[in-house]
Coordinates of C-alpha atoms in Angstrom, one line a residue:
M1 CA -13.1 2.3 18.4
P2 CA -13.3 3.4 22.0
K3 CA -10.0 3.4 23.9
R4 CA -11.0 2.6 27.5
G5 CA -13.8 0.6 28.7
G6 CA -15.1 0.0 25.2
S7 CA -17.0 -2.9 24.1
E8 CA -15.4 -3.6 21.0
V9 CA -12.5 -6.4 21.0
F10 CA -10.6 -7.3 18.0
R11 CA -9.3 -11.0 17.8
I12 CA -5.9 -11.1 15.9
T13 CA -6.1 -15.2 15.3
G14 CA -8.8 -14.4 12.8
A15 CA -6.5 -12.3 10.7
R16 CA -5.6 -13.6 7.5
Q17 CA -1.7 -14.3 6.3
G18 CA 0.1 -11.1 5.1
L19 CA 0.0 -10.1 1.5
A20 CA 3.9 -10.5 1.4
D21 CA 3.8 -13.7 2.9
D22 CA 1.4 -15.3 0.4
V23 CA 2.8 -14.1 -2.6
R24 CA 6.4 -15.3 -1.3
G25 CA 4.7 -18.9 -0.7
R26 CA 2.9 -18.9 -3.9
Q27 CA 6.6 -17.9 -5.8
R28 CA 7.9 -20.9 -3.7
R29 CA 5.6 -23.1 -5.0
Y30 CA 6.2 -22.3 -8.5
I31 CA 10.0 -22.3 -8.4
I32 CA 9.6 -25.8 -6.7
S33 CA 7.5 -27.2 -9.7
M34 CA 9.5 -25.6 -12.4
T35 CA 12.5 -27.6 -10.8
V36 CA 10.7 -30.5 -11.0
R37 CA 9.7 -29.8 -14.4
T38 CA 13.1 -28.9 -15.5
L39 CA 14.4 -32.5 -13.9
S40 CA 11.7 -34.5 -15.7
V41 CA 12.7 -32.9 -18.7
I42 CA 16.4 -34.0 -18.3
A43 CA 15.5 -37.2 -17.1
A44 CA 13.5 -37.9 -20.3
A45 CA 16.1 -36.7 -22.7
V46 CA 18.8 -38.9 -20.6
L47 CA 16.4 -41.8 -20.4
W48 CA 15.1 -41.8 -24.2
N49 CA 17.3 -44.7 -25.2
V50 CA 17.4 -46.7 -22.1
E51 CA 14.0 -46.8 -20.4
R52 CA 11.5 -45.5 -23.2
H53 CA 8.2 -45.7 -21.1
V54 CA 9.8 -44.2 -18.1
A55 CA 11.2 -41.2 -20.4
I56 CA 7.7 -40.8 -21.9
V57 CA 6.4 -40.5 -18.3
A58 CA 8.9 -37.6 -17.6
L59 CA 8.4 -35.8 -21.0
A60 CA 4.6 -35.7 -20.0
L61 CA 5.2 -34.4 -16.7
G62 CA 7.4 -31.9 -17.9
I63 CA 4.7 -30.8 -20.4
L64 CA 1.8 -30.5 -18.1
L65 CA 3.7 -29.1 -15.1
P66 CA 4.0 -25.7 -16.2
Y67 CA 0.3 -25.2 -16.8
I68 CA 0.0 -26.7 -13.3
A69 CA 2.3 -24.3 -11.9
V70 CA 0.9 -21.2 -13.4
V71 CA -2.6 -22.3 -12.2
I72 CA -1.6 -22.8 -8.7
A73 CA 0.6 -19.6 -8.6
N74 CA -2.1 -17.6 -9.7
A75 CA -5.1 -18.9 -7.7
G76 CA -4.8 -15.9 -5.6
R77 CA -5.5 -15.5 -1.8
E78 CA -7.8 -18.0 -0.2
T79 CA -10.4 -17.3 2.6
S80 CA -11.2 -20.0 5.2
P81 CA -14.7 -20.2 6.6
S82 CA -13.4 -21.9 9.6
L83 CA -11.4 -18.9 11.0
P84 CA -13.3 -17.5 13.7
S85 CA -15.2 -14.0 13.5
T86 CA -13.2 -10.7 13.8
F87 CA -14.8 -9.6 16.7
V88 CA -15.3 -11.2 20.3
P89 CA -18.4 -10.0 22.3
A90 CA -17.4 -8.0 25.2
P91 CA -17.8 -9.9 28.5
V92 CA -21.2 -9.6 30.4
R93 CA -20.7 -7.9 34.3
P94 CA -23.0 -10.1 36.8
A95 CA -25.6 -7.8 37.9
I96 CA -25.6 -6.7 41.5
S97 CA -28.2 -9.0 43.5
A98 CA -30.9 -7.0 45.5
T99 CA -30.7 -7.6 49.3
E100 CA -33.5 -7.5 51.9
P101 CA -32.9 -7.0 55.7
S102 CA -33.0 -10.2 57.7
A103 CA -35.7 -10.9 60.3
D104 CA -33.3 -9.1 63.2
G105 CA -32.7 -6.2 61.0
N106 CA -28.6 -6.6 61.4
T107 CA -27.5 -8.1 58.2
E108 CA -28.9 -8.3 54.8
R109 CA -29.4 -11.2 52.5
P110 CA -30.6 -11.5 48.9
Y111 CA -34.0 -11.9 48.2
G112 CA -35.9 -15.2 48.4
R113 CA -33.0 -16.8 50.9
N114 CA -33.5 -17.5 54.5

């Protein structure tokens, strides 16, 4: 990459999330889903003799959540197709217009203009 006057410009907004942040987010989602699973198993045990239908739903949730949590936690890093490209083209400098002497010869004007 050229240091000065180069045409290569990097866009930081197109950078992906850092690996540590990604792992931390996946761990947080896993802990939350395991907490919900634990609460649903406890609710199933408490409600078994009171509301059996609710207890069965809570038990089913407690059985299914570990699989779902592991799949979500191991999904890995996602690539977003909507992010802009990493490189930004360098701005184009306007060309210097050619000039011609005017009829009186004192001032210069661009070609084609009177």
